Structure formats: structure tokens, C-alpha cells
Amino acid sequence: MSIGRHWDCGIYNYCTGNLWRIFVGSTPKKFPMAVPKRSEFVFDKKLLGISLKICTPIIIQQLAVFLGMLIVQGFINGLGNASIGGMTAASRIEAFILLPVQALGNALSIFAGQNIGANETDRMKQGTRFGITLSIAITALLSMILLFGGKGILGLIIGDNKEMILNGYSYFHVCLWFYPINALIYGLGGVLSGVGDTLVAGIHSLASILVKLFVTVLLIGKLGILSIAIASCLEWCVASAIVVMRYKGNKWQSKAVVKMVQN
């Protein structure tokens, strides 16, 4: 096994080294514009300010999400092994279900940024409607599959532990009706971030995490794992309400990083 691993490393290093020489080594000659000049490495205070303005709310969003996950996991750990195993499996499947929504949200972010910069607001709105509709349809389909086959899917991860499967499915049975709401969160959230209105990302993340923690603390002792499901659904409702109101308010149209190009 050790010899095999050495062979793997050797082949990998040989291939990557040659690819580096072929593609990167020839870049300065074939694509000189892709290689920055020494004179271009200049500190730009204005550009730094714009970068911090855009990325800081996104950083806050990610910190809030992962901090909330850690705190909620602490509550789940107090419910016993069956709940821990059921929620772990449920979380993995939930991440898979929401993956198309997140991918479409990222695509809409790029799409919105390009179109708002080209002064194509109508095309951006049309693409946003199509992307969110597609996202809702995909998520609804996956939710229906989970409704009728959720126990079997959980069994593929957990095995034949019926108590863990029951705990995981009880979480799904509540949350699957709310998964399509994430199409609004990631879709409109991606659009708003793409046009430069990133502040709303930090706002809706903090607000939704606070709601989730409050509901979890309030109900965990009475409902157990169901309190996590209820808290997650309310979290999504709050986040979607914030991004929808922001998008409908049209204030994002004044947040473009660069001025619109006139046709």
C-alpha cells in the first residue's frame, strides 16, 4: 500500500509539473496581457475601500451561519445518540437538496452583475424570474422525493437503526415543505450581492440566525429535534422576507460598483 501511494504521488507530480510548464510557462508569450507588470502592483486605497465594503457583509454572513450551526449542534448533542445520528444524516441530505439552489444563486449573482453593468435591468429581472422559478421547481421535486423516499435515503447513510431514521425523517417531514423558500434566499440574495448590495446578506443572515437560536432555546426542552426543524423553517421565512422586500424596494439599483454603461 505504501509503494502504491508513492507511485500515485510520483505520477501526480509528473503530470502537474508538465501541465504547469505547458500552460503557465507559455502564458507570457501567448497571452502577455494575462501577466501583470511590476508597475501595476500599486496600492489603491479607493479599490481597497470598495473591496472591504463589498466583502465585509459576506464575511459576517459566513461567520453568522457557521457560528449558528455550532451552537445548534451543541443543543442537538444534548438530545442523545439517536438524535445526533439522525440529524447528522439529515443535514448531509439537506445539503445535497439545497446544492442546486446555491449553484443557481451563484449563477444569478454573476448574471446580475454583468447585466446591471451593461444597463440591462429588464434582462436581469427576466433572468432572475426564470432562475428562481427553475430553482423552486427543482427543490420542490427533490422535496417530494424526500417525502416519499426519505426513510430509505436515510437508511443508506445510517443503516438499519430505526430510531435514528425516525429522528432524521421527523426533521425532514417538517422542513421539506419549506425547502423551496431557499430559492428566494439564494436566488434574490445572489442577485443583490451581484449588483453590489451585499449589506443585505449580512442583515438577513444575522436576523435569521438569531431567530433560529431563539426558537431552538425556547422549544428544545419540549419538542426535541422537532424544535430544530421549526427553527430552521422560521429562519428561512425571515431571511426570504428580508431579501424579497429589499429586491422589491429597488434600492439595489443604486448600489452598482461601477456606473452603468449607456447604450
mmCIF file of C-alpha atoms in Angstrom:
data_model
loop_
_atom_site.group_PDB
_atom_site.id
_atom_site.type_symbol
_atom_site.label_atom_id
_atom_site.label_comp_id
_atom_site.label_asym_id
_atom_site.label_seq_id
_atom_site.Cartn_x
_atom_site.Cartn_y
_atom_site.Cartn_z
ATOM 1 C CA MET A 1 0.000 0.000 0.000
ATOM 2 C CA SER A 2 2.899 2.362 0.798
ATOM 3 C CA ILE A 3 4.520 1.632 -2.590
ATOM 4 C CA GLY A 4 1.225 2.330 -4.341
ATOM 5 C CA ARG A 5 0.920 5.675 -2.606
ATOM 6 C CA HIS A 6 4.470 6.599 -3.679
ATOM 7 C CA TRP A 7 3.615 5.731 -7.279
ATOM 8 C CA ASP A 8 0.468 7.842 -7.063
ATOM 9 C CA CYS A 9 2.410 10.835 -5.768
ATOM 10 C CA GLY A 10 5.085 10.419 -8.416
ATOM 11 C CA ILE A 11 2.608 10.241 -11.288
ATOM 12 C CA TYR A 12 0.664 13.188 -9.884
ATOM 13 C CA ASN A 13 3.774 15.366 -9.515
ATOM 14 C CA TYR A 14 4.996 14.432 -13.003
ATOM 15 C CA CYS A 15 1.660 15.280 -14.639
ATOM 16 C CA THR A 16 1.094 18.539 -12.772
ATOM 17 C CA GLY A 17 4.681 19.644 -13.382
ATOM 18 C CA ASN A 18 4.383 19.114 -17.117
ATOM 19 C CA LEU A 19 0.977 20.772 -17.288
ATOM 20 C CA TRP A 20 2.400 23.753 -15.406
ATOM 21 C CA ARG A 21 5.247 24.105 -17.883
ATOM 22 C CA ILE A 22 2.965 23.708 -20.907
ATOM 23 C CA PHE A 23 0.163 26.071 -19.917
ATOM 24 C CA VAL A 24 1.680 28.509 -17.441
ATOM 25 C CA GLY A 25 5.164 28.600 -18.905
ATOM 26 C CA SER A 26 3.838 29.656 -22.305
ATOM 27 C CA THR A 27 1.395 32.255 -20.935
ATOM 28 C CA PRO A 28 3.729 35.309 -21.102
ATOM 29 C CA LYS A 29 4.359 34.714 -24.812
ATOM 30 C CA LYS A 30 0.860 33.752 -25.933
ATOM 31 C CA PHE A 31 -1.138 35.954 -23.564
ATOM 32 C CA PRO A 32 1.056 38.837 -22.361
ATOM 33 C CA MET A 33 -1.979 40.756 -21.122
ATOM 34 C CA ALA A 34 -2.642 37.965 -18.584
ATOM 35 C CA VAL A 35 0.662 38.557 -16.788
ATOM 36 C CA PRO A 36 0.687 41.705 -14.617
ATOM 37 C CA LYS A 37 3.622 44.042 -14.921
ATOM 38 C CA ARG A 38 5.680 45.160 -11.955
ATOM 39 C CA SER A 39 4.497 48.729 -12.435
ATOM 40 C CA GLU A 40 0.891 47.591 -11.982
ATOM 41 C CA PHE A 41 1.476 46.426 -8.397
ATOM 42 C CA VAL A 42 0.349 49.709 -6.860
ATOM 43 C CA PHE A 43 -1.644 50.149 -3.659
ATOM 44 C CA ASP A 44 -5.059 51.614 -4.465
ATOM 45 C CA LYS A 45 -6.800 52.974 -1.374
ATOM 46 C CA LYS A 46 -10.084 53.536 -3.192
ATOM 47 C CA LEU A 47 -10.135 49.994 -4.572
ATOM 48 C CA LEU A 48 -9.364 48.620 -1.112
ATOM 49 C CA GLY A 49 -12.311 50.552 0.322
ATOM 50 C CA ILE A 50 -14.662 49.199 -2.349
ATOM 51 C CA SER A 51 -13.420 45.656 -1.740
ATOM 52 C CA LEU A 52 -13.953 45.916 2.014
ATOM 53 C CA LYS A 53 -17.392 47.435 1.510
ATOM 54 C CA ILE A 54 -18.425 44.501 -0.655
ATOM 55 C CA CYS A 55 -16.788 41.621 1.176
ATOM 56 C CA THR A 56 -17.344 42.585 4.836
ATOM 57 C CA PRO A 57 -21.098 41.763 4.848
ATOM 58 C CA ILE A 58 -20.323 38.447 3.136
ATOM 59 C CA ILE A 59 -17.749 37.658 5.834
ATOM 60 C CA ILE A 60 -20.314 38.482 8.518
ATOM 61 C CA GLN A 61 -22.829 36.254 6.741
ATOM 62 C CA GLN A 62 -20.491 33.257 6.699
ATOM 63 C CA LEU A 63 -19.433 33.781 10.313
ATOM 64 C CA ALA A 64 -23.064 34.013 11.423
ATOM 65 C CA VAL A 65 -24.019 30.849 9.549
ATOM 66 C CA PHE A 66 -21.212 28.707 10.953
ATOM 67 C CA LEU A 67 -21.488 30.130 14.456
ATOM 68 C CA GLY A 68 -25.202 29.372 14.440
ATOM 69 C CA MET A 69 -24.509 25.831 13.230
ATOM 70 C CA LEU A 70 -22.044 25.244 16.063
ATOM 71 C CA ILE A 71 -24.462 26.493 18.712
ATOM 72 C CA VAL A 72 -27.372 24.466 17.358
ATOM 73 C CA GLN A 73 -25.142 21.384 17.172
ATOM 74 C CA GLY A 74 -24.456 21.842 20.876
ATOM 75 C CA PHE A 75 -28.196 21.604 21.585
ATOM 76 C CA ILE A 76 -28.501 18.519 19.365
ATOM 77 C CA ASN A 77 -25.640 16.807 21.211
ATOM 78 C CA GLY A 78 -27.686 17.026 24.391
ATOM 79 C CA LEU A 79 -30.555 15.022 22.888
ATOM 80 C CA GLY A 80 -28.732 11.678 22.749
ATOM 81 C CA ASN A 81 -27.031 9.458 20.187
ATOM 82 C CA ALA A 82 -30.191 8.716 18.195
ATOM 83 C CA SER A 83 -30.847 12.406 17.605
ATOM 84 C CA ILE A 84 -27.200 13.110 16.802
ATOM 85 C CA GLY A 85 -27.063 10.310 14.226
ATOM 86 C CA GLY A 86 -30.428 11.207 12.702
ATOM 87 C CA MET A 87 -29.614 14.907 12.398
ATOM 88 C CA THR A 88 -26.135 14.242 11.002
ATOM 89 C CA ALA A 89 -27.585 12.135 8.201
ATOM 90 C CA ALA A 90 -30.443 14.587 7.649
ATOM 91 C CA SER A 91 -28.004 17.502 7.399
ATOM 92 C CA ARG A 92 -25.984 15.740 4.710
ATOM 93 C CA ILE A 93 -29.083 15.010 2.642
ATOM 94 C CA GLU A 94 -30.384 18.536 3.176
ATOM 95 C CA ALA A 95 -27.088 19.963 1.911
ATOM 96 C CA PHE A 96 -27.485 17.861 -1.247
ATOM 97 C CA ILE A 97 -31.065 19.078 -1.775
ATOM 98 C CA LEU A 98 -30.063 22.726 -1.395
ATOM 99 C CA LEU A 99 -26.994 22.374 -3.634
ATOM 100 C CA PRO A 100 -28.885 23.217 -6.882
ATOM 101 C CA VAL A 101 -30.396 26.261 -5.177
ATOM 102 C CA GLN A 102 -26.982 27.505 -4.100
ATOM 103 C CA ALA A 103 -25.490 26.872 -7.546
ATOM 104 C CA LEU A 104 -28.289 28.785 -9.274
ATOM 105 C CA GLY A 105 -27.887 31.588 -6.731
ATOM 106 C CA ASN A 106 -24.196 31.882 -7.607
ATOM 107 C CA ALA A 107 -25.058 31.889 -11.311
ATOM 108 C CA LEU A 108 -27.663 34.624 -10.790
ATOM 109 C CA SER A 109 -25.112 36.683 -8.883
ATOM 110 C CA ILE A 110 -22.746 36.738 -11.867
ATOM 111 C CA PHE A 111 -25.623 37.210 -14.314
ATOM 112 C CA ALA A 112 -26.993 40.174 -12.354
ATOM 113 C CA GLY A 113 -23.612 41.850 -12.027
ATOM 114 C CA GLN A 114 -22.923 41.634 -15.753
ATOM 115 C CA ASN A 115 -26.346 42.888 -16.767
ATOM 116 C CA ILE A 116 -26.558 45.753 -14.292
ATOM 117 C CA GLY A 117 -23.150 46.903 -15.520
ATOM 118 C CA ALA A 118 -24.425 46.811 -19.106
ATOM 119 C CA ASN A 119 -27.572 48.754 -18.174
ATOM 120 C CA GLU A 120 -29.742 45.726 -18.980
ATOM 121 C CA THR A 121 -32.008 45.895 -15.925
ATOM 122 C CA ASP A 122 -35.016 44.385 -17.684
ATOM 123 C CA ARG A 123 -32.987 41.421 -18.906
ATOM 124 C CA MET A 124 -31.591 40.967 -15.426
ATOM 125 C CA LYS A 125 -35.083 40.879 -13.909
ATOM 126 C CA GLN A 126 -36.286 38.454 -16.554
ATOM 127 C CA GLY A 127 -33.323 36.147 -15.945
ATOM 128 C CA THR A 128 -33.877 36.401 -12.200
ATOM 129 C CA ARG A 129 -37.507 35.297 -12.535
ATOM 130 C CA PHE A 130 -36.517 32.368 -14.723
ATOM 131 C CA GLY A 131 -33.672 31.304 -12.413
ATOM 132 C CA ILE A 132 -35.802 31.431 -9.275
ATOM 133 C CA THR A 133 -38.684 29.598 -10.967
ATOM 134 C CA LEU A 134 -36.291 26.861 -12.072
ATOM 135 C CA SER A 135 -34.779 26.714 -8.596
ATOM 136 C CA ILE A 136 -38.204 26.376 -6.949
ATOM 137 C CA ALA A 137 -39.204 23.604 -9.374
ATOM 138 C CA ILE A 138 -36.023 21.591 -8.742
ATOM 139 C CA THR A 139 -36.283 21.989 -4.971
ATOM 140 C CA ALA A 140 -39.985 21.059 -4.966
ATOM 141 C CA LEU A 141 -39.210 17.899 -6.953
ATOM 142 C CA LEU A 142 -36.419 16.880 -4.592
ATOM 143 C CA SER A 143 -38.681 17.599 -1.614
ATOM 144 C CA MET A 144 -41.366 15.279 -2.990
ATOM 145 C CA ILE A 145 -38.772 12.545 -3.483
ATOM 146 C CA LEU A 146 -37.744 13.072 0.135
ATOM 147 C CA LEU A 147 -41.372 12.957 1.295
ATOM 148 C CA PHE A 148 -41.998 9.507 -0.145
ATOM 149 C CA GLY A 149 -38.494 8.032 -0.003
ATOM 150 C CA GLY A 150 -36.852 9.881 2.849
ATOM 151 C CA LYS A 151 -36.638 6.920 5.190
ATOM 152 C CA GLY A 152 -34.988 4.784 2.550
ATOM 153 C CA ILE A 153 -32.487 7.528 1.724
ATOM 154 C CA LEU A 154 -31.654 7.946 5.405
ATOM 155 C CA GLY A 155 -31.195 4.194 5.654
ATOM 156 C CA LEU A 156 -28.466 4.342 3.011
ATOM 157 C CA ILE A 157 -26.437 6.542 5.373
ATOM 158 C CA ILE A 158 -27.469 5.311 8.804
ATOM 159 C CA GLY A 159 -28.150 1.645 8.147
ATOM 160 C CA ASP A 160 -30.977 -0.190 9.884
ATOM 161 C CA ASN A 161 -31.067 1.952 13.041
ATOM 162 C CA LYS A 162 -34.796 2.676 13.118
ATOM 163 C CA GLU A 163 -34.605 5.234 15.917
ATOM 164 C CA MET A 164 -32.063 7.354 14.057
ATOM 165 C CA ILE A 165 -34.048 7.067 10.836
ATOM 166 C CA LEU A 166 -37.213 8.156 12.636
ATOM 167 C CA ASN A 167 -35.444 11.167 14.143
ATOM 168 C CA GLY A 168 -33.972 12.198 10.810
ATOM 169 C CA TYR A 169 -37.278 11.778 8.987
ATOM 170 C CA SER A 170 -39.189 13.737 11.623
ATOM 171 C CA TYR A 171 -36.883 16.662 10.825
ATOM 172 C CA PHE A 172 -37.459 16.225 7.090
ATOM 173 C CA HIS A 173 -41.218 15.885 7.448
ATOM 174 C CA VAL A 174 -41.377 19.488 8.672
ATOM 175 C CA CYS A 175 -38.572 21.085 6.649
ATOM 176 C CA LEU A 176 -39.266 19.651 3.192
ATOM 177 C CA TRP A 177 -42.325 21.905 2.808
ATOM 178 C CA PHE A 178 -40.078 24.942 3.275
ATOM 179 C CA TYR A 179 -37.101 23.966 1.109
ATOM 180 C CA PRO A 180 -38.446 25.886 -1.944
ATOM 181 C CA ILE A 181 -38.243 29.086 0.113
ATOM 182 C CA ASN A 182 -34.470 28.778 -0.148
ATOM 183 C CA ALA A 183 -34.803 29.533 -3.852
ATOM 184 C CA LEU A 184 -35.750 33.084 -2.873
ATOM 185 C CA ILE A 185 -32.985 33.370 -0.285
ATOM 186 C CA TYR A 186 -30.164 32.184 -2.522
ATOM 187 C CA GLY A 187 -31.652 33.487 -5.773
ATOM 188 C CA LEU A 188 -32.509 37.029 -4.740
ATOM 189 C CA GLY A 189 -29.611 37.096 -2.295
ATOM 190 C CA GLY A 190 -27.267 36.227 -5.141
ATOM 191 C CA VAL A 191 -28.790 38.919 -7.358
ATOM 192 C CA LEU A 192 -28.428 41.570 -4.659
ATOM 193 C CA SER A 193 -24.819 40.580 -3.989
ATOM 194 C CA GLY A 194 -24.100 40.544 -7.713
ATOM 195 C CA VAL A 195 -25.257 44.133 -8.196
ATOM 196 C CA GLY A 196 -23.208 45.317 -5.210
ATOM 197 C CA ASP A 197 -25.874 45.397 -2.490
ATOM 198 C CA THR A 198 -24.053 42.985 -0.174
ATOM 199 C CA LEU A 199 -25.208 44.596 3.077
ATOM 200 C CA VAL A 200 -28.481 42.686 2.920
ATOM 201 C CA ALA A 201 -26.534 39.394 3.032
ATOM 202 C CA GLY A 202 -25.165 40.208 6.474
ATOM 203 C CA ILE A 203 -28.512 41.543 7.669
ATOM 204 C CA HIS A 204 -30.632 38.564 6.684
ATOM 205 C CA SER A 205 -28.029 36.084 7.971
ATOM 206 C CA LEU A 206 -27.792 37.709 11.401
ATOM 207 C CA ALA A 207 -31.568 38.128 11.698
ATOM 208 C CA SER A 208 -32.347 34.555 10.643
ATOM 209 C CA ILE A 209 -29.673 33.020 12.893
ATOM 210 C CA LEU A 210 -30.974 34.978 15.891
ATOM 211 C CA VAL A 211 -34.496 33.732 15.168
ATOM 212 C CA LYS A 212 -33.259 30.153 14.863
ATOM 213 C CA LEU A 213 -31.338 30.310 18.136
ATOM 214 C CA PHE A 214 -34.263 31.920 19.983
ATOM 215 C CA VAL A 215 -36.773 29.308 18.793
ATOM 216 C CA THR A 216 -34.352 26.460 19.494
ATOM 217 C CA VAL A 217 -33.692 27.605 23.066
ATOM 218 C CA LEU A 218 -37.408 28.144 23.619
ATOM 219 C CA LEU A 219 -38.614 24.763 22.324
ATOM 220 C CA ILE A 220 -35.695 22.321 22.588
ATOM 221 C CA GLY A 221 -36.761 21.058 26.004
ATOM 222 C CA LYS A 222 -40.354 20.374 24.901
ATOM 223 C CA LEU A 223 -40.085 19.213 21.302
ATOM 224 C CA GLY A 224 -36.545 17.904 20.973
ATOM 225 C CA ILE A 225 -35.417 17.501 17.379
ATOM 226 C CA LEU A 226 -38.673 18.990 16.065
ATOM 227 C CA SER A 227 -37.643 22.317 17.586
ATOM 228 C CA ILE A 228 -34.604 22.332 15.268
ATOM 229 C CA ALA A 229 -36.900 21.757 12.290
ATOM 230 C CA ILE A 230 -39.308 24.525 13.309
ATOM 231 C CA ALA A 231 -36.418 26.895 13.980
ATOM 232 C CA SER A 232 -34.890 26.169 10.558
ATOM 233 C CA CYS A 233 -38.194 26.843 8.786
ATOM 234 C CA LEU A 234 -38.729 30.131 10.629
ATOM 235 C CA GLU A 235 -35.128 31.081 9.867
ATOM 236 C CA TRP A 236 -35.744 30.597 6.135
ATOM 237 C CA CYS A 237 -39.003 32.556 6.291
ATOM 238 C CA VAL A 238 -37.312 35.526 7.959
ATOM 239 C CA ALA A 239 -34.372 35.502 5.530
ATOM 240 C CA SER A 240 -36.636 35.231 2.476
ATOM 241 C CA ALA A 241 -38.859 38.079 3.707
ATOM 242 C CA ILE A 242 -35.810 40.356 4.067
ATOM 243 C CA VAL A 243 -34.370 39.641 0.605
ATOM 244 C CA VAL A 244 -37.780 39.890 -1.093
ATOM 245 C CA MET A 245 -38.503 43.276 0.490
ATOM 246 C CA ARG A 246 -35.041 44.523 -0.433
ATOM 247 C CA TYR A 247 -35.392 43.352 -4.018
ATOM 248 C CA LYS A 248 -38.901 44.784 -4.403
ATOM 249 C CA GLY A 249 -37.750 48.095 -2.930
ATOM 250 C CA ASN A 250 -35.399 48.625 -5.918
ATOM 251 C CA LYS A 251 -32.784 50.346 -3.754
ATOM 252 C CA TRP A 252 -30.252 47.861 -5.080
ATOM 253 C CA GLN A 253 -30.294 49.708 -8.404
ATOM 254 C CA SER A 254 -28.178 52.471 -6.843
ATOM 255 C CA LYS A 255 -25.610 50.076 -5.357
ATOM 256 C CA ALA A 256 -23.696 49.239 -8.533
ATOM 257 C CA VAL A 257 -19.928 49.319 -8.011
ATOM 258 C CA VAL A 258 -19.321 50.780 -11.480
ATOM 259 C CA LYS A 259 -21.505 53.206 -13.339
ATOM 260 C CA MET A 260 -23.889 51.713 -15.870
ATOM 261 C CA VAL A 261 -22.795 51.811 -19.472
ATOM 262 C CA GLN A 262 -25.165 53.829 -21.608
ATOM 263 C CA ASN A 263 -26.454 52.096 -24.737
#
